[in-house]
Each structure stands twice: as structure tokens, then as C-alpha cells.
């Protein structure tokens, strides 16, 4: 792999000039919306609308052809009917445009005629222009000032996660859902049918990109299996690659045919890919984001011995079931440690064998602190999980509502202090207690507490099961890397 | 099984008089809180605080012993230290109290000495008084005006779902999370260590209880395996029994020991229970509520051929993967039907092989209506799933925010109309698009749409995976019942 990709792809991620071919003022059209999201997102380079039928689009001077634009053009978005795309891209090549993103659909996924058009596109690319798409939503690169469709309101600040998506829908859904979780992206590429630039090119780019520390992707099929396999083996040694492979079931593979017409591949082949390259396998959007959150916030960690701390015996049973089902271990504490913990928690209604049951979901903050200090000092425990303690729940009858800032603030602070003092990973499970419209304020409190933990670098999850799965994925990556490098 | 249980348990669920033994004004104590939640919840019978040290508690005349109460006492709550419990319950027996709930902990779950106390309790029960607990949170029965700890604010209206829980924590968490989902309970019993009344007695009661149509439970261990097995076989023919068995993993079984000291039993034994009785197995709180929602809203349904309708090819791939992984089928449509559907959806960027991809998450309502009508008329499709269409999402740039009441209202109405007209089950997947604090208003919109669907009898789920699991559980029950009765 060469670092050339960084230079080669610079016009895509940091274009100084951007032509929008098919630009219009009719907001139902892709070409109009590309122009509009670029303006709204605050693109700082030069933007050139192109449309042979218009002299002005959205108040901007418009060119009949890309060839009429004065001066060089780095990058072009193409949103014209499929039949017209090859001609337009050929003009871009002749103009010296470095790369285009073809947003139009109607290619390989639409049947034989579309496949022919796509083949033409690939041939034009081979003559010296790079193509993203067709059948995609384009590129988001906040530092380059460009965004995906319809991503006018995506964050303008960049992060350390790269995301490639064969699906346009997920290319926009993933960053939207990431926003509230504080996950920020270096670049996102919706690459659609991948007639030229494919998943391997993009993973290779992210491998070299100093801005990208975690590589994530939604992939339906792979163009060049052996290259993909070899590339992942190399990349995973340096940066984690978290992949959601869509279309692994029989019906799912059929749906892939209708969508991006990729060869989905058998489940066994993908078992081998994940088993032998170190790429982290996830099976849905939630798991993708949950796992990414662990990689963002936790230091490399191989150990899987966890201590869930909750309030209520049933919660502890469920926590243990969830952890062990996922492959984490909840080791029984030595008797001395149990005794020490039992001297902190209430004599009845609590337990300290691991998990630790502090008796009820609203323990006094100083009790939680003493329990956490004792557990964090334990060499045999790798990870502490605060499981459904009532950080934001209304307290028992007669008590004041436990809302931060207020009575619960001290309890909220405890896990942060312990993580800071002991450096051990602390995970917080903070479920939505009620989905009723009348408890929206409570949900606001919950989200504020989540925000605080995420700011402080403590991953937060909605359920313990999801936390456990993310931790399994995370520790699995670091276990493998430890073996590979030993 | 006899219908006697209805009469026998009437003093528990509809007590005319209720003594609170251990009542106090110190809100940190269980006895104080039992009295307080009874008052707040609006108990209409006579409430008698009992405490030998006080003459007045929370403004009410207080008795030194249950025996001093004038007139008969139906039911008593016991919240005194474990060592004092047998004496107090013996007094209740002598007074002629029909049943007690022992909220105190410190029995079998706490070691040898506690086990002795618990044995004493069982012996007293055998002499003519029924006991719930010890180590429990008590009974919720809205029509009887009594509630669980700390359930002062639980709904006062009753529903058709009965819930028994060996865990006090879940006895309160389950109805709290149910509230926003519109799930209402006939009765909830936190039965703890079950020294007398156990899971079998309660399931038998629900079997006869005309108010209860769906029986649900969180169970850690069973006292009398053969009775439990036989009972479930009989009950499941008439009413669905949905059970979450906690402590199936090795560690989970250990946690059960610390909690209710039940014999958890092996995973294989429980496989046989679920395989041979028709009880519906769930493995967590979310799945319990998701499955209950399906049983509340859907008519008996064996068919598992689903049609997911979404906006975006990737969503369709993921939907198919989720459905097929769970055991639902997404059959390919016949060519004629595909053509018909393709004449409705956009020519490019959509697909109609099943799943149906309407092109984007914001289709015009009339397009969604035409697609749904076409699919609903199809005899080979049993269930329609509306998958992540943007009922509440902000529309594309340039459009108005799609908030009901407003532009999205027409789209929201379509699934309801189709269900009404065709009588076919329609499920709606409506995810939380963003968990940020700044999008709380959006979450309010989402919840309002959810409320509307639930009012109209359409089950709503947060993810398609959860919807698919609930449908699998639901159809599994009815498949088995069809076989058993044929």
C-alpha cells in the first residue's frame, strides 16, 4: 500500500473547487439539493453550478458545461439522468477534473442497460479520473467543507472515525444517530455501486489518513476478495476496522442484488474474513455505534473480567446472564473481598459475590463510592459496569426528584472520579425508564447525564446486553492484536 | 385446578382492610413507605398502621398489635426485622388475617439463620394464612386499590396483563417501562422467596382470573418442577404465558443464589419446559415488553411471511437480514406483483422484489398508501412492517419539518387505514433518530406518533430486530396452539 492515496484522494476530501452538474432550483432534484447542502454546510471553496438550460441557479451564475468553467476544477458532483452520466463524466475528464461523485441511480442495480452504462463509466475512470458511485449519496468531509445528501445539518467539526457505506441511507443515518453519542467523523463516503473507487481504496485511504483512527463500514459485497482480505490483515494491525456486512442471510443477499447488485458472498466466506483478518464484526446499526463508542473512549484492553454494580438482585441476575452469554466473565469474589464489600452495603437486601447488589437503585453516593473504590483496587477485575443505577430516576416516595444539578449530581460524579483515580474502564448503563410523552423531561435529564459521561470519556449504553456486546468486540480486537504482535 | 383460587386470593388482590405492620413516619423505612404509597395510590378500604412504639403514624391512629385492630382484617403488609416476622405473622393468623405480604429481607437468601426463619413462616402458613414473600415488594392490583413498593405513581387503571416477578426490582421496573407503551396490568405480584404462595399458585390464579388475558413473569427458580410443567401445559392452551427465566448462565445461576436462593435449574431443563408446554420464552426486559405488545394488539396469527416497506436499499437489506435471522420469511414477490409495485414507486432508486424500497424515507403519503394497498391485498403476505419511514424525521433540505400535526400527519395515518381496511397486522418500526439533548423535541414528536399507533392497536418497535423477535414469539405461540388443537 502506498501513501499516494492521500494525495490522490485530496481533491475528493478537500476540493478547492466543486462543480455541481445537474444543478437546478427545483428542490425535488438531487442536483438542486447538492448545491443547497453545500451552501448551507458552508463550503469555502469555489462552487460552480452547471446546467445547459439555465444561466442562474439558486442565485448563482451557472455554466452550460463543466468545460466552460474558467480555471481548474478539482471535484464534481454529477446528478443528471443515468443515460447522460457517461457523457458528462467524459467532459469532466477532458476538463481535467480530478474526481467526481455520481449521485444518479439507474446503473447496474437497475438491470442490463444500466450495467452497460456503468461499464462505460469504469472505462472513462481508467483513462484518468476517479469516480465515487454511481447510485450513492456522496462524500462528507467536514474539514474539506463538503457534506453528503441530505446532510446540511451534520456536525461541522471532524472526529477520528472514518465510515464507508455502500448504502446511502446508512451513510446519513449513521452520522445522525452518532451525533447525540458524541461520535464524530473524519470522513464518510457513500460509495454505492463502486464502479471505480471501492471499499478497498477507501480503507487504504483511511489507513494512511492521519485524521482517521477508527475505520468503520457498512458493506454489502466486495469487488476483489483477495485484495480485501490481505488489506484487512494489514490494516487491522494498526487501526481497528469495524464492519457491518449487510445481506448475510439468503433473503438479505437477494435484497443486496436489488440495491447495489453486489455479489454478497456466503456467510462462511465472511466468517473466514472476520476470523482471519482481525476485523471486528457487527450485525446492525446499534452494534456498530456501540462498538465504535468503546473504541473511542477506552484504552486498549484485553481483559474480560467484569464487575457489574447494580441495585436489586434481579438486575444482578440479568446482568450476569447478559455478560456471560456474550462471553464476558463475572468471576466470584474471594471471601475477604466479599466481606469487605458487605461491610459497606446494607446487611439485608444486598449482595457482594459479584455482581455487587447495593440494595436499591438509589444508593447514597458515598456508599457507591466506597464500593467502586474497593472493586477498582481489585487486580482480578478488568472492567466495572454501573448497571441501571437511578442516576436520573425519580427517587422513592417522599424524596426529592433526583435530577442533576441536584441530589443525584454526587452519584453521577462517582463513576467519573473512580475512572480518573484508578484508570480502569468504567462503563455506564443508563436505560430509558419510560417512553411516555409525559416523561420527556426525565428523558432530557437522562440525556444530559449521558452527555456528561461521554464528555468525560465513559461509554454509556442503553442496556447491559449492548454494553457487553460492545466490550466483547472491543476486547476481541485487542486480544487478537496482542497475539499477532507477540 | 380449581377456581377456588379466585376466592382464596381475593383478600390479596381486593382487600377491604389492610394492616401495615411496622408502619412508621420515617420515610427511609419500608413500613413507612408502604403506608405512604397506599395513601397516595388511593386505597379505598380501611388502612390500619401497626407499631407498638407509636400511637400515631403519618397522622393516623396506630395500633400496638394487629390483634388490637377492631373488626376483621383481610390483608397485612409486614415490614419488621426478619427475626420479628414469624411472631408477627403468627399474630395475624390468630387475628384471622387471610393473607400477608412479607416485605422484609433476611431470610433464605441471607444464609442458614434466615432459612430457619423462613421455614417457621412456611409452617405458620400451613396453619391457615397465605403468605407472599418474604424478601419481596408486594402486590399491585389497581382495581383493588393497592400498589407495590415504590409504586405510588403507577397507573390506576387496570389492564389485561398479569405479571409475577421473583425480583422486586423488575416488579417495579416492568410496569414503569410499560406505561409509555400503553401496557396495563390486571395484577403484579413480587413474590420473592415464595415460602408459601409461589409461581404456580399465581399462574393458576391468573388462569382463572377473568381480568387477566396474558400471563407474564420473571422467574429465577421453580419450587415444584412437575407441577409447574403440567400447569403450563394446561394454561398455555387457554392463555399465553410469557416467561423470562433469569439465571440460565452459570454465573447467572450463582447470582440467583445470592438473590432469592432458588434452585435455578439447568438450561436444558428449561429448554424442555419451553419446548413442551407452549410457554413463550423471552430473555430480557425489552423482549418481554416487545412480545407482550404483540399479544395485546394482534389477532391470533400463525403466518410468518412478512413484507418490510422501507425507504432505502440498505434498510431493506438490513430488514431482510433481521427478519430471516429471527426465523421470519421475506418471500420474493411474483413478477406480476413486482411490476405493479414498480409502477407506483420511483423508477430508479426503488425496488419491489420484497422488501419494498420506496426510494427514500419520506415518500409521498399517496405513494405509501398505494404500495400498502397492493401488498395488503396479497394473500401470500401475513404481516406488513413499516420500517423506519420518516414519520417524525425532519424532511429533506428545503422542505418544512415533517411534524404532526402537519405535513407528516397524512403519512402517519396510512398504516392505520390499511390495517383497518384489510385487517392484516401492520407493525411500525420507529427508531430514536438522535439521542442528543438538542433533539428532545424530535423525540417528543416520535413518542406522540408512537402513542397514536398504540391507541390504534398497531404495535410499535424501536428496531426491526426487536419487532421480528416479538413476531417470532407471537406466531410461535399460535402455531403451537393450532397444532395442539387440531
PDB file of C-alpha atoms in Angstrom, chain A residues 15-118:
ATOM      1  CA  UNK A  15     -11.678  20.091  -3.011  1.00  0.00           C
ATOM      2  CA  UNK A  16     -10.727  23.714  -3.687  1.00  0.00           C
ATOM      3  CA  UNK A  17     -13.299  23.917  -6.456  1.00  0.00           C
ATOM      4  CA  UNK A  18     -16.514  21.930  -6.817  1.00  0.00           C
ATOM      5  CA  UNK A  19     -18.778  21.785  -9.877  1.00  0.00           C
ATOM      6  CA  UNK A  20     -22.366  20.629  -9.428  1.00  0.00           C
ATOM      7  CA  UNK A  21     -23.516  19.180 -12.718  1.00  0.00           C
ATOM      8  CA  UNK A  22     -27.282  18.997 -12.947  1.00  0.00           C
ATOM      9  CA  UNK A  23     -27.718  21.902 -10.549  1.00  0.00           C
ATOM     10  CA  UNK A  24     -31.173  23.419 -10.533  1.00  0.00           C
ATOM     11  CA  UNK A  25     -33.534  25.445  -8.389  1.00  0.00           C
ATOM     12  CA  UNK A  26     -36.112  22.652  -8.162  1.00  0.00           C
ATOM     13  CA  UNK A  27     -35.564  21.309  -4.660  1.00  0.00           C
ATOM     14  CA  UNK A  28     -37.061  17.927  -5.509  1.00  0.00           C
ATOM     15  CA  UNK A  29     -33.971  17.240  -7.615  1.00  0.00           C
ATOM     16  CA  UNK A  30     -30.691  15.822  -6.325  1.00  0.00           C
ATOM     17  CA  UNK A  31     -28.690  18.431  -8.262  1.00  0.00           C
ATOM     18  CA  UNK A  32     -30.528  21.263  -6.536  1.00  0.00           C
ATOM     19  CA  UNK A  33     -30.034  19.708  -3.141  1.00  0.00           C
ATOM     20  CA  UNK A  34     -26.313  19.055  -3.601  1.00  0.00           C
ATOM     21  CA  UNK A  35     -25.849  22.726  -4.308  1.00  0.00           C
ATOM     22  CA  UNK A  36     -28.052  23.744  -1.418  1.00  0.00           C
ATOM     23  CA  UNK A  37     -26.428  21.484   1.197  1.00  0.00           C
ATOM     24  CA  UNK A  38     -23.002  22.731   0.053  1.00  0.00           C
ATOM     25  CA  UNK A  39     -24.069  26.316   0.607  1.00  0.00           C
ATOM     26  CA  UNK A  40     -25.726  25.568   3.958  1.00  0.00           C
ATOM     27  CA  UNK A  41     -22.861  23.432   5.198  1.00  0.00           C
ATOM     28  CA  UNK A  42     -20.500  26.332   4.491  1.00  0.00           C
ATOM     29  CA  UNK A  43     -18.241  25.105   1.696  1.00  0.00           C
ATOM     30  CA  UNK A  44     -15.394  27.596   1.431  1.00  0.00           C
ATOM     31  CA  UNK A  45     -14.013  26.687  -1.972  1.00  0.00           C
ATOM     32  CA  UNK A  46     -15.474  27.807  -5.275  1.00  0.00           C
ATOM     33  CA  UNK A  47     -18.814  26.281  -6.175  1.00  0.00           C
ATOM     34  CA  UNK A  48     -19.874  26.126  -9.850  1.00  0.00           C
ATOM     35  CA  UNK A  49     -23.434  25.155 -10.824  1.00  0.00           C
ATOM     36  CA  UNK A  50     -23.599  23.515 -14.249  1.00  0.00           C
ATOM     37  CA  UNK A  51     -26.809  23.234 -16.282  1.00  0.00           C
ATOM     38  CA  UNK A  52     -27.128  23.781 -20.045  1.00  0.00           C
ATOM     39  CA  UNK A  53     -30.720  25.041 -19.665  1.00  0.00           C
ATOM     40  CA  UNK A  54     -30.110  27.695 -17.011  1.00  0.00           C
ATOM     41  CA  UNK A  55     -27.963  30.788 -16.698  1.00  0.00           C
ATOM     42  CA  UNK A  56     -28.634  31.185 -12.990  1.00  0.00           C
ATOM     43  CA  UNK A  57     -29.411  28.575 -10.323  1.00  0.00           C
ATOM     44  CA  UNK A  58     -30.173  29.430  -6.691  1.00  0.00           C
ATOM     45  CA  UNK A  59     -28.864  32.913  -7.360  1.00  0.00           C
ATOM     46  CA  UNK A  60     -25.529  31.708  -8.728  1.00  0.00           C
ATOM     47  CA  UNK A  61     -24.055  32.114 -12.201  1.00  0.00           C
ATOM     48  CA  UNK A  62     -24.453  28.795 -13.974  1.00  0.00           C
ATOM     49  CA  UNK A  63     -22.349  27.203 -16.704  1.00  0.00           C
ATOM     50  CA  UNK A  64     -23.669  25.268 -19.667  1.00  0.00           C
ATOM     51  CA  UNK A  65     -20.878  22.690 -19.362  1.00  0.00           C
ATOM     52  CA  UNK A  66     -18.081  21.892 -16.947  1.00  0.00           C
ATOM     53  CA  UNK A  67     -15.770  22.776 -19.824  1.00  0.00           C
ATOM     54  CA  UNK A  68     -16.965  26.378 -19.750  1.00  0.00           C
ATOM     55  CA  UNK A  69     -15.842  26.898 -16.142  1.00  0.00           C
ATOM     56  CA  UNK A  70     -12.820  29.238 -16.052  1.00  0.00           C
ATOM     57  CA  UNK A  71      -9.819  27.780 -14.224  1.00  0.00           C
ATOM     58  CA  UNK A  72      -9.243  24.293 -12.852  1.00  0.00           C
ATOM     59  CA  UNK A  73     -11.959  22.146 -11.223  1.00  0.00           C
ATOM     60  CA  UNK A  74     -10.953  19.632  -8.524  1.00  0.00           C
ATOM     61  CA  UNK A  75     -14.185  17.816  -7.950  1.00  0.00           C
ATOM     62  CA  UNK A  76     -17.625  17.467  -9.483  1.00  0.00           C
ATOM     63  CA  UNK A  77     -20.953  16.120  -8.299  1.00  0.00           C
ATOM     64  CA  UNK A  78     -22.989  14.565 -11.068  1.00  0.00           C
ATOM     65  CA  UNK A  79     -26.771  14.473 -10.743  1.00  0.00           C
ATOM     66  CA  UNK A  80     -28.178  14.029 -14.241  1.00  0.00           C
ATOM     67  CA  UNK A  81     -30.228  11.120 -15.671  1.00  0.00           C
ATOM     68  CA  UNK A  82     -28.204   7.895 -15.909  1.00  0.00           C
ATOM     69  CA  UNK A  83     -28.045   7.928 -19.719  1.00  0.00           C
ATOM     70  CA  UNK A  84     -26.369  11.323 -19.664  1.00  0.00           C
ATOM     71  CA  UNK A  85     -23.809  10.454 -16.994  1.00  0.00           C
ATOM     72  CA  UNK A  86     -21.041   8.909 -19.144  1.00  0.00           C
ATOM     73  CA  UNK A  87     -21.027  11.933 -21.450  1.00  0.00           C
ATOM     74  CA  UNK A  88     -20.822  14.323 -18.523  1.00  0.00           C
ATOM     75  CA  UNK A  89     -18.021  12.393 -16.828  1.00  0.00           C
ATOM     76  CA  UNK A  90     -16.126  12.250 -20.129  1.00  0.00           C
ATOM     77  CA  UNK A  91     -16.348  16.045 -20.258  1.00  0.00           C
ATOM     78  CA  UNK A  92     -15.010  16.204 -16.701  1.00  0.00           C
ATOM     79  CA  UNK A  93     -12.064  14.036 -17.737  1.00  0.00           C
ATOM     80  CA  UNK A  94     -11.392  16.348 -20.668  1.00  0.00           C
ATOM     81  CA  UNK A  95     -11.637  19.393 -18.412  1.00  0.00           C
ATOM     82  CA  UNK A  96      -9.057  17.870 -16.060  1.00  0.00           C
ATOM     83  CA  UNK A  97     -11.409  17.328 -13.122  1.00  0.00           C
ATOM     84  CA  UNK A  98      -9.631  15.023 -10.660  1.00  0.00           C
ATOM     85  CA  UNK A  99     -12.618  13.158  -9.269  1.00  0.00           C
ATOM     86  CA  UNK A 100     -16.420  13.019  -9.466  1.00  0.00           C
ATOM     87  CA  UNK A 101     -19.186  11.616  -7.327  1.00  0.00           C
ATOM     88  CA  UNK A 102     -22.068  10.239  -9.371  1.00  0.00           C
ATOM     89  CA  UNK A 103     -25.259  10.527  -7.318  1.00  0.00           C
ATOM     90  CA  UNK A 104     -27.568   9.364 -10.098  1.00  0.00           C
ATOM     91  CA  UNK A 105     -29.109   5.896  -9.836  1.00  0.00           C
ATOM     92  CA  UNK A 106     -30.180   3.629 -12.722  1.00  0.00           C
ATOM     93  CA  UNK A 107     -26.971   1.666 -13.285  1.00  0.00           C
ATOM     94  CA  UNK A 108     -26.011  -1.914 -12.524  1.00  0.00           C
ATOM     95  CA  UNK A 109     -28.720  -2.184  -9.847  1.00  0.00           C
ATOM     96  CA  UNK A 110     -31.412  -1.375 -12.452  1.00  0.00           C
ATOM     97  CA  UNK A 111     -30.679  -4.131 -14.986  1.00  0.00           C
ATOM     98  CA  UNK A 112     -28.777  -4.812 -18.179  1.00  0.00           C
ATOM     99  CA  UNK A 113     -28.922  -1.374 -19.747  1.00  0.00           C
ATOM    100  CA  UNK A 114     -27.741   0.256 -16.545  1.00  0.00           C
ATOM    101  CA  UNK A 115     -24.900  -2.257 -16.301  1.00  0.00           C
ATOM    102  CA  UNK A 116     -23.701  -1.147 -19.749  1.00  0.00           C
ATOM    103  CA  UNK A 117     -23.693   2.492 -18.675  1.00  0.00           C
ATOM    104  CA  UNK A 118     -21.736   1.549 -15.571  1.00  0.00           C
TER     105      UNK A 118
END
